[in-house]
GROMACS .gro file of N, CA and C in nm:
model
  462
    1THR      N    1  -2.230  -0.243  -1.434
    1THR     CA    2  -2.139  -0.403  -1.477
    1THR      C    3  -2.071  -0.377  -1.398
    2THR      N    4  -2.017  -0.467  -1.355
    2THR     CA    5  -1.850  -0.504  -1.280
    2THR      C    6  -1.764  -0.542  -1.376
    3GLU      N    7  -1.620  -0.429  -1.362
    3GLU     CA    8  -1.529  -0.490  -1.506
    3GLU      C    9  -1.441  -0.566  -1.329
    4ILE      N   10  -1.395  -0.683  -1.458
    4ILE     CA   11  -1.265  -0.774  -1.384
    4ILE      C   12  -1.169  -0.703  -1.480
    5TYR      N   13  -1.036  -0.657  -1.431
    5TYR     CA   14  -0.883  -0.695  -1.476
    5TYR      C   15  -0.778  -0.768  -1.458
    6THR      N   16  -0.724  -0.789  -1.589
    6THR     CA   17  -0.599  -0.910  -1.513
    6THR      C   18  -0.519  -0.836  -1.543
    7GLU      N   19  -0.434  -0.831  -1.462
    7GLU     CA   20  -0.255  -0.875  -1.425
    7GLU      C   21  -0.190  -0.934  -1.476
    8GLN      N   22  -0.029  -0.982  -1.571
    8GLN     CA   23   0.052  -1.016  -1.542
    8GLN      C   24   0.093  -1.000  -1.385
    9ILE      N   25   0.166  -1.083  -1.288
    9ILE     CA   26   0.226  -1.046  -1.225
    9ILE      C   27   0.380  -1.145  -1.212
   10VAL      N   28   0.472  -1.021  -1.199
   10VAL     CA   29   0.577  -1.084  -1.178
   10VAL      C   30   0.694  -1.070  -1.099
   11GLY      N   31   0.734  -1.174  -1.047
   11GLY     CA   32   0.818  -1.113  -0.862
   11GLY      C   33   0.909  -1.259  -0.926
   12SER      N   34   0.931  -1.262  -0.761
   12SER     CA   35   1.045  -1.398  -0.667
   12SER      C   36   0.931  -1.420  -0.533
   13VAL      N   37   0.905  -1.590  -0.548
   13VAL     CA   38   0.895  -1.616  -0.458
   13VAL      C   39   0.954  -1.582  -0.323
   14ARG      N   40   0.895  -1.573  -0.184
   14ARG     CA   41   0.906  -1.535  -0.064
   14ARG      C   42   0.903  -1.648  -0.003
   15CYS      N   43   0.812  -1.653   0.025
   15CYS     CA   44   0.732  -1.786   0.087
   15CYS      C   45   0.575  -1.794   0.009
   16VAL      N   46   0.543  -1.868   0.085
   16VAL     CA   47   0.410  -1.974   0.014
   16VAL      C   48   0.316  -1.819  -0.021
   17GLN      N   49   0.314  -1.747   0.070
   17GLN     CA   50   0.141  -1.658   0.033
   17GLN      C   51   0.216  -1.538   0.022
   18GLU      N   52   0.283  -1.523  -0.043
   18GLU     CA   53   0.387  -1.365  -0.081
   18GLU      C   54   0.478  -1.361  -0.205
   19THR      N   55   0.493  -1.257  -0.286
   19THR     CA   56   0.572  -1.267  -0.372
   19THR      C   57   0.573  -1.129  -0.384
   20ASP      N   58   0.693  -1.030  -0.550
   20ASP     CA   59   0.719  -0.927  -0.477
   20ASP      C   60   0.595  -0.828  -0.631
   21LEU      N   61   0.567  -0.732  -0.584
   21LEU     CA   62   0.466  -0.644  -0.695
   21LEU      C   63   0.561  -0.466  -0.712
   22ASP      N   64   0.536  -0.462  -0.843
   22ASP     CA   65   0.662  -0.316  -0.821
   22ASP      C   66   0.549  -0.218  -0.872
   23PRO      N   67   0.456  -0.212  -0.817
   23PRO     CA   68   0.328  -0.108  -0.847
   23PRO      C   69   0.388   0.067  -0.865
   24LEU      N   70   0.322   0.165  -0.932
   24LEU     CA   71   0.367   0.315  -0.944
   24LEU      C   72   0.266   0.354  -0.860
   25MET      N   73   0.283   0.453  -0.767
   25MET     CA   74   0.167   0.507  -0.717
   25MET      C   75   0.200   0.649  -0.730
   26GLY      N   76   0.078   0.764  -0.760
   26GLY     CA   77   0.102   0.867  -0.758
   26GLY      C   78   0.123   0.926  -0.832
   27TYR      N   79   0.129   1.064  -0.844
   27TYR     CA   80   0.174   1.086  -0.995
   27TYR      C   81   0.305   1.293  -0.908
   28PRO      N   82   0.407   1.273  -0.921
   28PRO     CA   83   0.451   1.195  -1.070
   28PRO      C   84   0.428   1.007  -1.008
   29LYS      N   85   0.421   0.910  -1.095
   29LYS     CA   86   0.447   0.783  -1.053
   29LYS      C   87   0.559   0.743  -0.890
   30GLU      N   88   0.568   0.725  -0.843
   30GLU     CA   89   0.692   0.656  -0.765
   30GLU      C   90   0.709   0.453  -0.776
   31LYS      N   91   0.819   0.419  -0.771
   31LYS     CA   92   0.829   0.244  -0.820
   31LYS      C   93   0.736   0.275  -0.591
   32GLN      N   94   0.686   0.119  -0.594
   32GLN     CA   95   0.686   0.125  -0.420
   32GLN      C   96   0.711  -0.022  -0.425
   33SER      N   97   0.793  -0.097  -0.393
   33SER     CA   98   0.806  -0.267  -0.407
   33SER      C   99   0.760  -0.311  -0.305
   34LEU      N  100   0.623  -0.407  -0.331
   34LEU     CA  101   0.529  -0.397  -0.215
   34LEU      C  102   0.533  -0.580  -0.217
   35ALA      N  103   0.462  -0.642  -0.086
   35ALA     CA  104   0.443  -0.853  -0.147
   35ALA      C  105   0.334  -0.822  -0.111
   36ILE      N  106   0.282  -0.929  -0.207
   36ILE     CA  107   0.126  -0.952  -0.250
   36ILE      C  108   0.126  -0.990  -0.091
   37ASP      N  109   0.017  -0.993  -0.050
   37ASP     CA  110  -0.025  -1.070   0.093
   37ASP      C  111  -0.143  -1.110   0.067
   38LEU      N  112  -0.175  -1.265   0.055
   38LEU     CA  113  -0.283  -1.288   0.072
   38LEU      C  114  -0.375  -1.368   0.152
   39SER      N  115  -0.366  -1.299   0.257
   39SER     CA  116  -0.426  -1.278   0.387
   39SER      C  117  -0.468  -1.165   0.436
   40SER      N  118  -0.437  -1.038   0.398
   40SER     CA  119  -0.510  -0.933   0.406
   40SER      C  120  -0.568  -0.919   0.288
   41ASP      N  121  -0.707  -0.799   0.328
   41ASP     CA  122  -0.752  -0.704   0.211
   41ASP      C  123  -0.711  -0.603   0.222
   42SER      N  124  -0.585  -0.486   0.250
   42SER     CA  125  -0.562  -0.375   0.241
   42SER      C  126  -0.439  -0.316   0.208
   43ILE      N  127  -0.408  -0.274   0.180
   43ILE     CA  128  -0.291  -0.205   0.182
   43ILE      C  129  -0.224  -0.163   0.200
   44SER      N  130  -0.008  -0.149   0.281
   44SER     CA  131   0.015  -0.063   0.365
   44SER      C  132   0.099  -0.027   0.273
   45THR      N  133   0.228   0.086   0.271
   45THR     CA  134   0.321   0.147   0.190
   45THR      C  135   0.413   0.239   0.380
   46ALA      N  136   0.514   0.170   0.361
   46ALA     CA  137   0.617   0.340   0.479
   46ALA      C  138   0.563   0.421   0.405
   47CYS      N  139   0.539   0.539   0.444
   47CYS     CA  140   0.507   0.696   0.412
   47CYS      C  141   0.661   0.733   0.527
   48LEU      N  142   0.686   0.878   0.465
   48LEU     CA  143   0.903   0.911   0.440
   48LEU      C  144   0.822   1.003   0.572
   49SER      N  145   0.739   0.966   0.673
   49SER     CA  146   0.727   1.014   0.834
   49SER      C  147   0.784   0.892   0.837
   50CYS      N  148   0.821   0.764   0.828
   50CYS     CA  149   0.837   0.630   0.913
   50CYS      C  150   1.029   0.611   0.860
   51ALA      N  151   1.132   0.720   0.786
   51ALA     CA  152   1.216   0.670   0.772
   51ALA      C  153   1.309   0.635   0.910
   52ALA      N  154   1.275   0.711   1.049
   52ALA     CA  155   1.332   0.671   1.151
   52ALA      C  156   1.289   0.517   1.202
   53LYS      N  157   1.202   0.533   1.201
   53LYS     CA  158   1.132   0.362   1.277
   53LYS      C  159   1.131   0.242   1.149
   54CYS      N  160   1.147   0.276   1.018
   54CYS     CA  161   1.119   0.163   0.939
   54CYS      C  162   1.256   0.101   0.862
   55GLY      N  163   1.344   0.176   0.899
   55GLY     CA  164   1.463   0.107   0.806
   55GLY      C  165   1.502   0.151   0.694
   56THR      N  166   1.572   0.092   0.624
   56THR     CA  167   1.639   0.093   0.505
   56THR      C  168   1.553   0.020   0.398
   57LYS      N  169   1.520   0.123   0.287
   57LYS     CA  170   1.370   0.007   0.209
   57LYS      C  171   1.445  -0.017   0.051
   58ILE      N  172   1.376  -0.067  -0.039
   58ILE     CA  173   1.476  -0.105  -0.138
   58ILE      C  174   1.337   0.027  -0.230
   59ASP      N  175   1.265   0.085  -0.266
   59ASP     CA  176   1.267   0.180  -0.307
   59ASP      C  177   1.254   0.325  -0.211
   60PRO      N  178   1.222   0.454  -0.247
   60PRO     CA  179   1.211   0.538  -0.167
   60PRO      C  180   1.095   0.559  -0.085
   61LEU      N  181   1.074   0.614   0.062
   61LEU     CA  182   0.987   0.599   0.092
   61LEU      C  183   0.817   0.726  -0.016
   62TYR      N  184   0.721   0.667   0.022
   62TYR     CA  185   0.595   0.726  -0.052
   62TYR      C  186   0.546   0.844   0.066
   63SER      N  187   0.547   0.952  -0.030
   63SER     CA  188   0.572   1.132   0.084
   63SER      C  189   0.370   1.155  -0.039
   64PRO      N  190   0.321   1.174   0.067
   64PRO     CA  191   0.202   1.206   0.046
   64PRO      C  192   0.204   1.342  -0.022
   65SER      N  193   0.285   1.405   0.055
   65SER     CA  194   0.256   1.589  -0.046
   65SER      C  195   0.347   1.566  -0.155
   66ASN      N  196   0.424   1.487  -0.196
   66ASN     CA  197   0.432   1.503  -0.311
   66ASN      C  198   0.404   1.395  -0.443
   67SER      N  199   0.277   1.430  -0.382
   67SER     CA  200   0.193   1.357  -0.544
   67SER      C  201   0.037   1.427  -0.508
   68SER      N  202   0.090   1.437  -0.643
   68SER     CA  203  -0.061   1.584  -0.663
   68SER      C  204  -0.226   1.576  -0.654
   69THR      N  205  -0.188   1.374  -0.621
   69THR     CA  206  -0.359   1.287  -0.681
   69THR      C  207  -0.394   1.243  -0.556
   70SER      N  208  -0.262   1.310  -0.414
   70SER     CA  209  -0.337   1.184  -0.311
   70SER      C  210  -0.416   1.300  -0.198
   71SER      N  211  -0.494   1.205  -0.141
   71SER     CA  212  -0.539   1.301  -0.061
   71SER      C  213  -0.562   1.213   0.074
   72ILE      N  214  -0.566   1.270   0.210
   72ILE     CA  215  -0.506   1.206   0.315
   72ILE      C  216  -0.672   1.199   0.367
   73ILE      N  217  -0.727   1.096   0.452
   73ILE     CA  218  -0.823   1.104   0.410
   73ILE      C  219  -0.876   1.157   0.584
   74SER      N  220  -0.995   1.162   0.576
   74SER     CA  221  -1.055   1.299   0.689
   74SER      C  222  -1.162   1.171   0.771
   75CYS      N  223  -1.196   1.197   0.927
   75CYS     CA  224  -1.233   1.158   1.048
   75CYS      C  225  -1.387   1.221   0.940
   76ARG      N  226  -1.439   1.255   0.885
   76ARG     CA  227  -1.542   1.353   0.863
   76ARG      C  228  -1.598   1.218   0.731
   77ASP      N  229  -1.519   1.176   0.649
   77ASP     CA  230  -1.527   1.054   0.528
   77ASP      C  231  -1.562   0.918   0.599
   78ASN      N  232  -1.747   0.962   0.606
   78ASN     CA  233  -1.807   0.814   0.646
   78ASN      C  234  -1.815   0.672   0.603
   79SER      N  235  -1.717   0.649   0.485
   79SER     CA  236  -1.721   0.567   0.409
   79SER      C  237  -1.608   0.484   0.433
   80ILE      N  238  -1.536   0.564   0.517
   80ILE     CA  239  -1.391   0.449   0.590
   80ILE      C  240  -1.445   0.409   0.739
   81GLY      N  241  -1.407   0.261   0.741
   81GLY     CA  242  -1.419   0.260   0.877
   81GLY      C  243  -1.311   0.215   0.968
   82GLY      N  244  -1.325   0.172   1.051
   82GLY     CA  245  -1.194   0.128   1.192
   82GLY      C  246  -1.107   0.173   1.146
   83CYS      N  247  -1.130   0.385   1.133
   83CYS     CA  248  -0.986   0.445   1.211
   83CYS      C  249  -1.015   0.494   1.369
   84ARG      N  250  -0.917   0.536   1.367
   84ARG     CA  251  -0.957   0.681   1.496
   84ARG      C  252  -0.913   0.825   1.450
   85CYS      N  253  -0.960   0.923   1.448
   85CYS     CA  254  -0.881   1.073   1.474
   85CYS      C  255  -0.810   1.117   1.472
   86SER      N  256  -0.770   1.211   1.427
   86SER     CA  257  -0.609   1.278   1.460
   86SER      C  258  -0.661   1.446   1.560
   87SER      N  259  -0.596   1.474   1.594
   87SER     CA  260  -0.616   1.622   1.649
   87SER      C  261  -0.671   1.677   1.543
   88ASP      N  262  -0.578   1.661   1.431
   88ASP     CA  263  -0.620   1.741   1.293
   88ASP      C  264  -0.683   1.673   1.184
   89ASP      N  265  -0.757   1.594   1.250
   89ASP     CA  266  -0.901   1.543   1.148
   89ASP      C  267  -0.874   1.407   1.079
   90LYS      N  268  -0.773   1.417   1.047
   90LYS     CA  269  -0.653   1.322   0.967
   90LYS      C  270  -0.787   1.117   1.054
   91CYS      N  271  -0.809   1.018   0.979
   91CYS     CA  272  -0.866   0.935   0.987
   91CYS      C  273  -0.678   0.788   0.995
   92LEU      N  274  -0.680   0.811   1.097
   92LEU     CA  275  -0.506   0.716   1.182
   92LEU      C  276  -0.580   0.626   1.173
   93GLN      N  277  -0.483   0.481   1.161
   93GLN     CA  278  -0.608   0.318   1.140
   93GLN      C  279  -0.381   0.238   1.184
   94ASP      N  280  -0.421   0.142   1.290
   94ASP     CA  281  -0.313   0.066   1.317
   94ASP      C  282  -0.420  -0.092   1.280
   95LYS      N  283  -0.299  -0.136   1.186
   95LYS     CA  284  -0.347  -0.216   1.086
   95LYS      C  285  -0.250  -0.428   1.094
   96GLN      N  286  -0.305  -0.463   1.214
   96GLN     CA  287  -0.177  -0.620   1.226
   96GLN      C  288  -0.268  -0.712   1.151
   97LEU      N  289  -0.170  -0.780   1.066
   97LEU     CA  290  -0.190  -0.859   1.013
   97LEU      C  291  -0.136  -0.997   1.009
   98GLN      N  292  -0.184  -1.160   0.945
   98GLN     CA  293  -0.211  -1.229   0.996
   98GLN      C  294  -0.092  -1.256   1.078
   99ASP      N  295   0.061  -1.247   1.047
   99ASP     CA  296   0.176  -1.268   1.072
   99ASP      C  297   0.231  -1.201   1.200
  100ASN      N  298   0.131  -1.080   1.216
  100ASN     CA  299   0.162  -1.027   1.370
  100ASN      C  300   0.252  -0.921   1.354
  101THR      N  301   0.269  -0.840   1.188
  101THR     CA  302   0.304  -0.725   1.176
  101THR      C  303   0.188  -0.611   1.264
  102LEU      N  304   0.198  -0.513   1.249
  102LEU     CA  305   0.125  -0.431   1.263
  102LEU      C  306   0.188  -0.335   1.213
  103TYR      N  307   0.113  -0.220   1.168
  103TYR     CA  308   0.121  -0.050   1.105
  103TYR      C  309   0.019   0.062   1.163
  104SER      N  310   0.079   0.100   1.181
  104SER     CA  311   0.024   0.236   1.241
  104SER      C  312   0.062   0.303   1.105
  105GLY      N  313  -0.068   0.441   1.097
  105GLY     CA  314  -0.048   0.527   1.003
  105GLY      C  315  -0.168   0.563   0.957
  106VAL      N  316  -0.169   0.657   0.879
  106VAL     CA  317  -0.303   0.772   0.820
  106VAL      C  318  -0.360   0.668   0.665
  107LEU      N  319  -0.434   0.725   0.640
  107LEU     CA  320  -0.558   0.692   0.561
  107LEU      C  321  -0.514   0.762   0.424
  108VAL      N  322  -0.431   0.712   0.328
  108VAL     CA  323  -0.462   0.820   0.253
  108VAL      C  324  -0.483   0.722   0.087
  109ASN      N  325  -0.526   0.869  -0.003
  109ASN     CA  326  -0.652   0.807  -0.115
  109ASN      C  327  -0.513   0.838  -0.222
  110ASP      N  328  -0.495   0.794  -0.318
  110ASP     CA  329  -0.409   0.805  -0.416
  110ASP      C  330  -0.473   0.643  -0.558
  111GLN      N  331  -0.368   0.722  -0.657
  111GLN     CA  332  -0.339   0.657  -0.760
  111GLN      C  333  -0.255   0.529  -0.786
  112LEU      N  334  -0.308   0.459  -0.801
  112LEU     CA  335  -0.171   0.265  -0.795
  112LEU      C  336  -0.179   0.258  -0.983
  113HIS      N  337  -0.094   0.242  -1.030
  113HIS     CA  338  -0.085   0.216  -1.181
  113HIS      C  339   0.005   0.087  -1.200
  114LEU      N  340  -0.038  -0.014  -1.205
  114LEU     CA  341   0.022  -0.110  -1.311
  114LEU      C  342   0.094  -0.104  -1.455
  115GLU      N  343   0.239  -0.127  -1.460
  115GLU     CA  344   0.267  -0.123  -1.529
  115GLU      C  345   0.209  -0.237  -1.670
  116PRO      N  346   0.186  -0.150  -1.804
  116PRO     CA  347   0.150  -0.278  -1.911
  116PRO      C  348   0.193  -0.389  -1.889
  117ILE      N  349   0.136  -0.460  -2.026
  117ILE     CA  350   0.210  -0.596  -2.080
  117ILE      C  351   0.194  -0.493  -2.159
  118GLN      N  352   0.347  -0.532  -2.276
  118GLN     CA  353   0.386  -0.478  -2.399
  118GLN      C  354   0.220  -0.437  -2.502
  119GLY      N  355   0.181  -0.302  -2.558
  119GLY     CA  356   0.100  -0.310  -2.599
  119GLY      C  357  -0.017  -0.237  -2.594
  120THR      N  358  -0.067  -0.280  -2.460
  120THR     CA  359  -0.161  -0.225  -2.388
  120THR      C  360  -0.133  -0.060  -2.298
  121GLU      N  361  -0.216   0.005  -2.220
  121GLU     CA  362  -0.240   0.061  -2.129
  121GLU      C  363  -0.192   0.041  -2.002
  122ASP      N  364  -0.116   0.174  -1.950
  122ASP     CA  365  -0.151   0.121  -1.777
  122ASP      C  366  -0.284   0.117  -1.729
  123LEU      N  367  -0.324   0.017  -1.586
  123LEU     CA  368  -0.436   0.020  -1.537
  123LEU      C  369  -0.382   0.086  -1.412
  124LYS      N  370  -0.492   0.228  -1.417
  124LYS     CA  371  -0.425   0.306  -1.294
  124LYS      C  372  -0.616   0.287  -1.242
  125LEU      N  373  -0.600   0.243  -1.101
  125LEU     CA  374  -0.681   0.235  -0.998
  125LEU      C  375  -0.664   0.356  -0.826
  126ASP      N  376  -0.768   0.413  -0.843
  126ASP     CA  377  -0.794   0.513  -0.731
  126ASP      C  378  -0.766   0.395  -0.580
  127VAL      N  379  -0.714   0.367  -0.454
  127VAL     CA  380  -0.692   0.265  -0.389
  127VAL      C  381  -0.668   0.418  -0.218
  128THR      N  382  -0.739   0.338  -0.172
  128THR     CA  383  -0.723   0.409  -0.035
  128THR      C  384  -0.594   0.301   0.073
  129PHE      N  385  -0.493   0.370   0.128
  129PHE     CA  386  -0.458   0.271   0.174
  129PHE      C  387  -0.345   0.346   0.345
  130ASN      N  388  -0.282   0.237   0.394
  130ASN     CA  389  -0.236   0.265   0.528
  130ASN      C  390  -0.089   0.317   0.464
  131CYS      N  391  -0.038   0.485   0.475
  131CYS     CA  392   0.047   0.551   0.432
  131CYS      C  393   0.095   0.507   0.626
  132PHE      N  394   0.230   0.411   0.614
  132PHE     CA  395   0.226   0.361   0.775
  132PHE      C  396   0.391   0.438   0.811
  133SER      N  397   0.371   0.521   0.952
  133SER     CA  398   0.485   0.620   0.991
  133SER      C  399   0.550   0.507   1.104
  134ASP      N  400   0.411   0.405   1.138
  134ASP     CA  401   0.534   0.276   1.276
  134ASP      C  402   0.516   0.153   1.180
  135ILE      N  403   0.617   0.053   1.193
  135ILE     CA  404   0.576  -0.043   1.222
  135ILE      C  405   0.656  -0.147   1.282
  136GLN      N  406   0.575  -0.242   1.359
  136GLN     CA  407   0.635  -0.304   1.493
  136GLN      C  408   0.579  -0.471   1.460
  137ASN      N  409   0.722  -0.595   1.438
  137ASN     CA  410   0.715  -0.764   1.504
  137ASN      C  411   0.731  -0.742   1.364
  138ALA      N  412   0.807  -0.739   1.304
  138ALA     CA  413   0.848  -0.734   1.147
  138ALA      C  414   0.916  -0.772   1.110
  139ASN      N  415   0.930  -0.948   1.036
  139ASN     CA  416   1.048  -1.035   0.994
  139ASN      C  417   1.148  -0.900   0.901
  140GLN      N  418   1.310  -0.980   0.906
  140GLN     CA  419   1.332  -0.928   0.781
  140GLN      C  420   1.312  -0.852   0.624
  141GLN      N  421   1.280  -0.981   0.606
  141GLN     CA  422   1.179  -0.946   0.421
  141GLN      C  423   1.101  -0.875   0.451
  142ILE      N  424   1.019  -0.849   0.557
  142ILE     CA  425   0.893  -0.780   0.545
  142ILE      C  426   0.930  -0.624   0.550
  143GLN      N  427   1.042  -0.583   0.648
  143GLN     CA  428   1.163  -0.546   0.684
  143GLN      C  429   1.135  -0.454   0.565
  144ALA      N  430   1.257  -0.511   0.469
  144ALA     CA  431   1.283  -0.455   0.382
  144ALA      C  432   1.215  -0.391   0.203
  145ILE      N  433   1.100  -0.463   0.211
  145ILE     CA  434   1.018  -0.399   0.114
  145ILE      C  435   0.961  -0.253   0.151
  146ASN      N  436   0.837  -0.168   0.100
  146ASN     CA  437   0.800  -0.065   0.111
  146ASN      C  438   0.687  -0.092   0.193
  147GLY      N  439   0.591  -0.238   0.131
  147GLY     CA  440   0.494  -0.214   0.252
  147GLY      C  441   0.387  -0.398   0.175
  148ARG      N  442   0.290  -0.436   0.154
  148ARG     CA  443   0.244  -0.515   0.120
  148ARG      C  444   0.072  -0.434   0.046
  149VAL      N  445   0.013  -0.570  -0.016
  149VAL     CA  446  -0.076  -0.526  -0.120
  149VAL      C  447  -0.156  -0.649  -0.087
  150GLY      N  448  -0.279  -0.630  -0.066
  150GLY     CA  449  -0.350  -0.735   0.015
  150GLY      C  450  -0.470  -0.830  -0.118
  151LEU      N  451  -0.452  -0.930  -0.120
  151LEU     CA  452  -0.531  -0.977  -0.244
  151LEU      C  453  -0.634  -1.066  -0.183
  152TYR      N  454  -0.678  -1.061  -0.037
  152TYR     CA  455  -0.724  -1.196   0.034
  152TYR      C  456  -0.873  -1.084  -0.034
  153TYR      N  457  -0.992  -1.193  -0.032
  153TYR     CA  458  -1.139  -1.172  -0.073
  153TYR      C  459  -1.225  -1.228  -0.004
  154ASN      N  460  -1.310  -1.196   0.082
  154ASN     CA  461  -1.416  -1.312   0.117
  154ASN      C  462  -1.532  -1.272   0.035
   0.00000   0.00000   0.00000
């Protein structure tokens, strides 16, 4: 059976297709300010290795090595498509979005936690995302947030 989760999403509208989402990622949980992107089906967040190129972000940059629940996706994992292999077998991905922003990074699997509505448990999801170390063509609003979570489903 398929389970459907519903969560209240609170944020401020930045433009027609985006609003903020502040999930917690990894363990220990760290807040990541992400824009909801209705034109994408993927998650991207700035990695610690992006500090020099990504500018100042709202929240601390994500670090897979600081999370006990993270794992970097290996090229041997045949379930992940659209990546190229690094010399140390990491799955690398360049993801260009509809607004022409280009994220380049390593694919990581970790937990994404959505804060509970009063009286409920938090929603914990295992997600694979682009932990980017380079960003190009981003406008100022996108530059300030840690990344994006795509909700597009075709």
